[in-house]
PDB file of C-alpha atoms in Angstrom:
ATOM      1  CA  ARG O 268      -3.899  59.597 -36.134  1.00  0.00           C
ATOM      2  CA  ALA O 269      -4.523  55.882 -35.962  1.00  0.00           C
ATOM      3  CA  ALA O 270      -5.733  56.173 -32.347  1.00  0.00           C
ATOM      4  CA  MET O 271      -7.920  59.146 -33.222  1.00  0.00           C
ATOM      5  CA  ASN O 272      -9.587  57.166 -36.006  1.00  0.00           C
ATOM      6  CA  ASN O 273      -9.879  53.857 -34.155  1.00  0.00           C
ATOM      7  CA  PRO O 274     -13.491  53.462 -32.927  1.00  0.00           C
ATOM      8  CA  GLU O 275     -12.369  51.074 -30.164  1.00  0.00           C
ATOM      9  CA  ILE O 276     -10.249  53.806 -28.540  1.00  0.00           C
ATOM     10  CA  LYS O 277     -12.536  56.092 -26.535  1.00  0.00           C
ATOM     11  CA  ALA O 278     -10.031  58.691 -25.260  1.00  0.00           C
ATOM     12  CA  LEU O 279      -6.377  59.675 -25.615  1.00  0.00           C
ATOM     13  CA  VAL O 280      -3.912  60.190 -22.751  1.00  0.00           C
ATOM     14  CA  PHE O 281      -0.521  61.809 -23.349  1.00  0.00           C
ATOM     15  CA  VAL O 282       2.126  61.233 -20.660  1.00  0.00           C
ATOM     16  CA  THR O 283       4.908  63.792 -20.983  1.00  0.00           C
ATOM     17  CA  ASP O 284       8.327  64.325 -19.441  1.00  0.00           C
ATOM     18  CA  SER O 285      10.164  66.744 -21.706  1.00  0.00           C
ATOM     19  CA  PRO O 286      11.614  70.231 -21.435  1.00  0.00           C
ATOM     20  CA  GLY O 287      10.574  70.874 -25.046  1.00  0.00           C
ATOM     21  CA  GLY O 288      12.864  71.532 -27.953  1.00  0.00           C
ATOM     22  CA  PHE O 289      12.555  72.497 -31.581  1.00  0.00           C
ATOM     23  CA  THR O 290       9.108  73.566 -32.745  1.00  0.00           C
ATOM     24  CA  THR O 291       9.223  71.825 -36.101  1.00  0.00           C
ATOM     25  CA  GLY O 292       5.952  69.887 -36.360  1.00  0.00           C
ATOM     26  CA  VAL O 293       4.603  71.143 -33.026  1.00  0.00           C
ATOM     27  CA  THR O 294       1.936  73.382 -34.565  1.00  0.00           C
ATOM     28  CA  GLU O 295       0.618  70.476 -36.600  1.00  0.00           C
ATOM     29  CA  VAL O 296       0.518  68.049 -33.645  1.00  0.00           C
ATOM     30  CA  ALA O 297      -1.102  70.640 -31.355  1.00  0.00           C
ATOM     31  CA  THR O 298      -3.761  71.405 -33.980  1.00  0.00           C
ATOM     32  CA  MET O 299      -4.434  67.692 -34.470  1.00  0.00           C
ATOM     33  CA  ILE O 300      -4.992  67.248 -30.709  1.00  0.00           C
ATOM     34  CA  GLN O 301      -7.181  70.355 -30.490  1.00  0.00           C
ATOM     35  CA  LYS O 302      -9.368  69.052 -33.327  1.00  0.00           C
ATOM     36  CA  CYS O 303      -9.579  65.522 -31.936  1.00  0.00           C
ATOM     37  CA  LYS O 304     -13.212  64.477 -31.491  1.00  0.00           C
ATOM     38  CA  LYS O 305     -12.306  62.149 -28.619  1.00  0.00           C
ATOM     39  CA  PRO O 306     -11.585  63.354 -25.081  1.00  0.00           C
ATOM     40  CA  THR O 307      -7.884  64.092 -24.568  1.00  0.00           C
ATOM     41  CA  MET O 308      -5.703  64.448 -21.479  1.00  0.00           C
ATOM     42  CA  ALA O 309      -2.048  65.368 -20.967  1.00  0.00           C
ATOM     43  CA  TYR O 310      -0.184  64.475 -17.784  1.00  0.00           C
ATOM     44  CA  THR O 311       3.247  65.041 -16.289  1.00  0.00           C
ATOM     45  CA  GLU O 312       4.975  64.117 -13.087  1.00  0.00           C
ATOM     46  CA  GLY O 313       8.231  65.510 -14.439  1.00  0.00           C
ATOM     47  CA  THR O 314       8.541  68.330 -16.943  1.00  0.00           C
ATOM     48  CA  MET O 315       6.098  69.586 -19.548  1.00  0.00           C
ATOM     49  CA  GLY O 316       7.919  72.620 -20.846  1.00  0.00           C
ATOM     50  CA  SER O 317       8.083  74.758 -23.948  1.00  0.00           C
ATOM     51  CA  ALA O 318       7.263  72.699 -27.080  1.00  0.00           C
ATOM     52  CA  ALA O 319       6.096  69.803 -24.872  1.00  0.00           C
ATOM     53  CA  TYR O 320       3.695  72.167 -23.081  1.00  0.00           C
ATOM     54  CA  TRP O 321       2.494  73.559 -26.427  1.00  0.00           C
ATOM     55  CA  ILE O 322       1.438  70.010 -27.351  1.00  0.00           C
ATOM     56  CA  GLY O 323       0.142  69.100 -23.878  1.00  0.00           C
ATOM     57  CA  ALA O 324      -1.860  72.320 -23.540  1.00  0.00           C
ATOM     58  CA  SER O 325      -3.802  71.283 -26.639  1.00  0.00           C
ATOM     59  CA  ALA O 326      -5.510  68.485 -24.713  1.00  0.00           C
ATOM     60  CA  ASP O 327      -8.928  68.941 -23.132  1.00  0.00           C
ATOM     61  CA  TYR O 328      -7.479  68.393 -19.640  1.00  0.00           C
ATOM     62  CA  VAL O 329      -3.914  68.859 -18.406  1.00  0.00           C
ATOM     63  CA  TYR O 330      -2.790  67.478 -15.040  1.00  0.00           C
ATOM     64  CA  GLY O 331       0.516  67.499 -13.237  1.00  0.00           C
ATOM     65  CA  THR O 332       1.853  66.513  -9.851  1.00  0.00           C
ATOM     66  CA  PRO O 333       2.496  69.328  -7.353  1.00  0.00           C
ATOM     67  CA  SER O 334       6.267  69.067  -7.904  1.00  0.00           C
ATOM     68  CA  SER O 335       6.099  68.820 -11.699  1.00  0.00           C
ATOM     69  CA  ASN O 336       7.625  71.580 -13.817  1.00  0.00           C
ATOM     70  CA  VAL O 337       5.187  73.180 -16.270  1.00  0.00           C
ATOM     71  CA  GLY O 338       5.210  76.095 -18.705  1.00  0.00           C
ATOM     72  CA  SER O 339       8.133  77.842 -20.362  1.00  0.00           C
ATOM     73  CA  ILE O 340       5.899  79.439 -22.992  1.00  0.00           C
ATOM     74  CA  GLY O 341       8.044  81.363 -25.425  1.00  0.00           C
ATOM     75  CA  ALA O 342      10.709  80.968 -28.055  1.00  0.00           C
ATOM     76  CA  PHE O 343      14.368  81.722 -28.574  1.00  0.00           C
ATOM     77  CA  ILE O 344      17.162  81.257 -31.041  1.00  0.00           C
ATOM     78  CA  ALA O 345      20.751  81.083 -29.826  1.00  0.00           C
ATOM     79  CA  ILE O 346      23.413  81.897 -32.389  1.00  0.00           C
ATOM     80  CA  GLN O 347      27.055  81.712 -31.445  1.00  0.00           C
ATOM     81  CA  ASP O 348      29.217  84.550 -32.699  1.00  0.00           C
ATOM     82  CA  ALA O 349      32.425  82.613 -33.350  1.00  0.00           C
ATOM     83  CA  SER O 350      34.327  85.538 -34.869  1.00  0.00           C
ATOM     84  CA  LYS O 351      36.335  86.356 -31.697  1.00  0.00           C
ATOM     85  CA  PHE O 352      37.191  82.665 -31.226  1.00  0.00           C
ATOM     86  CA  PHE O 353      38.646  82.414 -34.704  1.00  0.00           C
ATOM     87  CA  GLU O 354      40.466  85.709 -34.226  1.00  0.00           C
ATOM     88  CA  ARG O 355      42.097  84.468 -30.974  1.00  0.00           C
ATOM     89  CA  MET O 356      43.106  81.249 -32.700  1.00  0.00           C
ATOM     90  CA  GLY O 357      44.834  83.302 -35.397  1.00  0.00           C
ATOM     91  CA  VAL O 358      42.450  82.048 -38.030  1.00  0.00           C
ATOM     92  CA  LYS O 359      41.243  84.437 -40.696  1.00  0.00           C
ATOM     93  CA  LEU O 360      37.809  83.230 -41.676  1.00  0.00           C
ATOM     94  CA  HIS O 361      36.356  83.901 -45.101  1.00  0.00           C
ATOM     95  CA  VAL O 362      32.666  83.137 -45.482  1.00  0.00           C
ATOM     96  CA  PHE O 363      31.166  82.777 -48.930  1.00  0.00           C
ATOM     97  CA  ARG O 364      27.378  82.851 -48.805  1.00  0.00           C
ATOM     98  CA  SER O 365      24.533  82.051 -51.118  1.00  0.00           C
ATOM     99  CA  GLY O 366      22.464  84.684 -49.296  1.00  0.00           C
ATOM    100  CA  GLU O 367      22.983  87.285 -46.600  1.00  0.00           C
ATOM    101  CA  TYR O 368      21.407  85.091 -43.890  1.00  0.00           C
ATOM    102  CA  LYS O 369      23.308  81.877 -44.635  1.00  0.00           C
ATOM    103  CA  GLY O 370      25.974  81.162 -42.009  1.00  0.00           C
ATOM    104  CA  THR O 371      24.689  83.766 -39.553  1.00  0.00           C
ATOM    105  CA  GLY O 372      27.005  83.981 -36.565  1.00  0.00           C
ATOM    106  CA  ILE O 373      30.085  82.411 -38.093  1.00  0.00           C
ATOM    107  CA  ASP O 374      31.651  85.789 -38.700  1.00  0.00           C
ATOM    108  CA  GLY O 375      29.417  87.914 -36.486  1.00  0.00           C
ATOM    109  CA  ILE O 376      25.811  88.988 -36.834  1.00  0.00           C
ATOM    110  CA  THR O 377      24.698  91.959 -38.875  1.00  0.00           C
ATOM    111  CA  ASP O 378      21.832  94.195 -37.753  1.00  0.00           C
ATOM    112  CA  LYS O 379      19.729  92.840 -40.624  1.00  0.00           C
ATOM    113  CA  GLN O 380      20.406  89.230 -39.569  1.00  0.00           C
ATOM    114  CA  ALA O 381      19.560  90.039 -35.939  1.00  0.00           C
ATOM    115  CA  GLU O 382      16.307  91.695 -37.008  1.00  0.00           C
ATOM    116  CA  TYR O 383      15.375  88.683 -39.142  1.00  0.00           C
ATOM    117  CA  LEU O 384      16.071  86.233 -36.297  1.00  0.00           C
ATOM    118  CA  GLN O 385      14.081  88.331 -33.798  1.00  0.00           C
ATOM    119  CA  GLU O 386      11.121  88.394 -36.205  1.00  0.00           C
ATOM    120  CA  ARG O 387      11.230  84.581 -36.374  1.00  0.00           C
ATOM    121  CA  VAL O 388      11.324  84.317 -32.583  1.00  0.00           C
ATOM    122  CA  ASP O 389       8.450  86.787 -32.205  1.00  0.00           C
ATOM    123  CA  THR O 390       6.305  84.961 -34.791  1.00  0.00           C
ATOM    124  CA  ASN O 391       6.957  81.599 -33.161  1.00  0.00           C
ATOM    125  CA  ALA O 392       6.148  82.957 -29.679  1.00  0.00           C
ATOM    126  CA  LYS O 393       2.932  84.584 -30.957  1.00  0.00           C
ATOM    127  CA  ASP O 394       1.799  81.304 -32.541  1.00  0.00           C
ATOM    128  CA  PHE O 395       2.700  79.423 -29.330  1.00  0.00           C
ATOM    129  CA  LYS O 396       0.683  81.801 -27.120  1.00  0.00           C
ATOM    130  CA  LYS O 397      -2.296  81.742 -29.502  1.00  0.00           C
ATOM    131  CA  SER O 398      -2.357  77.942 -29.570  1.00  0.00           C
ATOM    132  CA  VAL O 399      -2.102  77.659 -25.776  1.00  0.00           C
ATOM    133  CA  SER O 400      -4.793  80.300 -25.287  1.00  0.00           C
ATOM    134  CA  ASN O 401      -7.222  78.317 -27.478  1.00  0.00           C
ATOM    135  CA  LYS O 402      -7.494  75.626 -24.782  1.00  0.00           C
ATOM    136  CA  ARG O 403      -6.081  77.433 -21.721  1.00  0.00           C
ATOM    137  CA  PRO O 404      -7.762  80.877 -21.840  1.00  0.00           C
ATOM    138  CA  LEU O 405      -7.177  81.549 -18.123  1.00  0.00           C
ATOM    139  CA  ILE O 406      -3.411  81.882 -18.533  1.00  0.00           C
ATOM    140  CA  ASP O 407      -2.447  85.545 -18.287  1.00  0.00           C
ATOM    141  CA  ASP O 408       0.038  86.936 -20.810  1.00  0.00           C
ATOM    142  CA  LYS O 409       2.370  87.908 -17.930  1.00  0.00           C
ATOM    143  CA  ASP O 410       2.694  84.162 -17.199  1.00  0.00           C
ATOM    144  CA  MET O 411       3.649  83.410 -20.819  1.00  0.00           C
ATOM    145  CA  GLN O 412       7.053  85.084 -20.819  1.00  0.00           C
ATOM    146  CA  GLY O 413       9.183  81.938 -20.599  1.00  0.00           C
ATOM    147  CA  GLN O 414       8.679  81.104 -16.910  1.00  0.00           C
ATOM    148  CA  SER O 415       8.209  77.584 -15.609  1.00  0.00           C
ATOM    149  CA  TYR O 416       6.079  76.793 -12.578  1.00  0.00           C
ATOM    150  CA  PHE O 417       5.796  73.920 -10.162  1.00  0.00           C
ATOM    151  CA  GLY O 418       2.498  72.099 -10.699  1.00  0.00           C
ATOM    152  CA  SER O 419       1.189  73.584  -7.444  1.00  0.00           C
ATOM    153  CA  GLU O 420       1.828  77.075  -8.896  1.00  0.00           C
ATOM    154  CA  ALA O 421       0.765  76.223 -12.458  1.00  0.00           C
ATOM    155  CA  ALA O 422      -2.758  75.028 -11.612  1.00  0.00           C
ATOM    156  CA  PRO O 423      -4.025  78.327 -10.133  1.00  0.00           C
ATOM    157  CA  ARG O 424      -2.512  80.170 -13.124  1.00  0.00           C
ATOM    158  CA  GLY O 425      -4.548  78.063 -15.585  1.00  0.00           C
ATOM    159  CA  PHE O 426      -1.718  75.902 -16.955  1.00  0.00           C
ATOM    160  CA  LEU O 427      -3.254  72.768 -15.410  1.00  0.00           C
ATOM    161  CA  ALA O 428      -6.814  71.619 -14.770  1.00  0.00           C
ATOM    162  CA  GLY O 429      -5.487  70.581 -11.365  1.00  0.00           C
ATOM    163  CA  THR O 430      -2.730  68.794  -9.533  1.00  0.00           C
ATOM    164  CA  VAL O 431      -2.830  65.064  -8.905  1.00  0.00           C
ATOM    165  CA  ASN O 432      -0.819  62.488  -6.967  1.00  0.00           C
ATOM    166  CA  GLY O 433       0.065  60.378  -9.970  1.00  0.00           C
ATOM    167  CA  LEU O 434      -1.140  59.061 -13.316  1.00  0.00           C
ATOM    168  CA  GLU O 435      -3.849  56.881 -11.782  1.00  0.00           C
ATOM    169  CA  ASP O 436      -5.292  59.911  -9.968  1.00  0.00           C
ATOM    170  CA  ALA O 437      -5.159  61.933 -13.210  1.00  0.00           C
ATOM    171  CA  VAL O 438      -6.999  59.210 -15.151  1.00  0.00           C
ATOM    172  CA  THR O 439      -9.657  59.005 -12.436  1.00  0.00           C
ATOM    173  CA  LYS O 440     -10.255  62.774 -12.633  1.00  0.00           C
ATOM    174  CA  PHE O 441     -10.215  62.663 -16.415  1.00  0.00           C
ATOM    175  CA  ASN O 442     -12.758  59.825 -16.473  1.00  0.00           C
ATOM    176  CA  SER O 443     -15.058  61.795 -14.142  1.00  0.00           C
ATOM    177  CA  HIS O 444     -15.223  64.508 -16.812  1.00  0.00           C
ATOM    178  CA  THR O 445     -15.665  62.215 -19.793  1.00  0.00           C
ATOM    179  CA  THR O 446     -18.194  59.633 -18.599  1.00  0.00           C
TER     180      THR O 446
END
C-alpha cells in the first residue's frame, strides 16, 4: 500500500517464484493490485502457480521466461483419514466435537463433511477463476482446471502477456507499454 500511495513510485513490479499455497489474504491482495492506479507487472523465471498466479494475474502485464512454470488455477483441500492408522495401531479413538465439522478426518469423513469441504473448494475455485478472468480474459476455462504450463505454452493461452529472456527484458517490454 505504501508503494501504491507513494507519488515518487511510478509503477510496481512483482517478481515471483512460488508454487502458491493457502489462499488466506490472496483475494484481498489480488483486488488491491487490480485496483492499483499505477501500472503493474508480474514476472517469473521460476514458478508462478496457484495462489501466486492468482496474485500475479492481477497485474496489468504478466511475463515469464519460456521455461517458467505458470498456472495451476484451482483449489483443493486434502484431509487425511487417520481412522485406519489408529485401528492398525490398536488405538481406539474417541473424538468429542464442538460441532459436526470439527476434527474432520480424524475418525473418517462423513458424507455431510465431504459435501461441506467440496462446497468450500468449489467456491474458492470459482472466486479464483473470476479474479483471473478480470485481467486475463483470454484464458479458456479448459485451461483453468489445475494445469501448469511452461511459459512458452502459457503465453499463447493468455496466462502471460509474452515470454521474455529475463527480468531486464520484462521491464523493457513493460516500460514500452507504460511510457
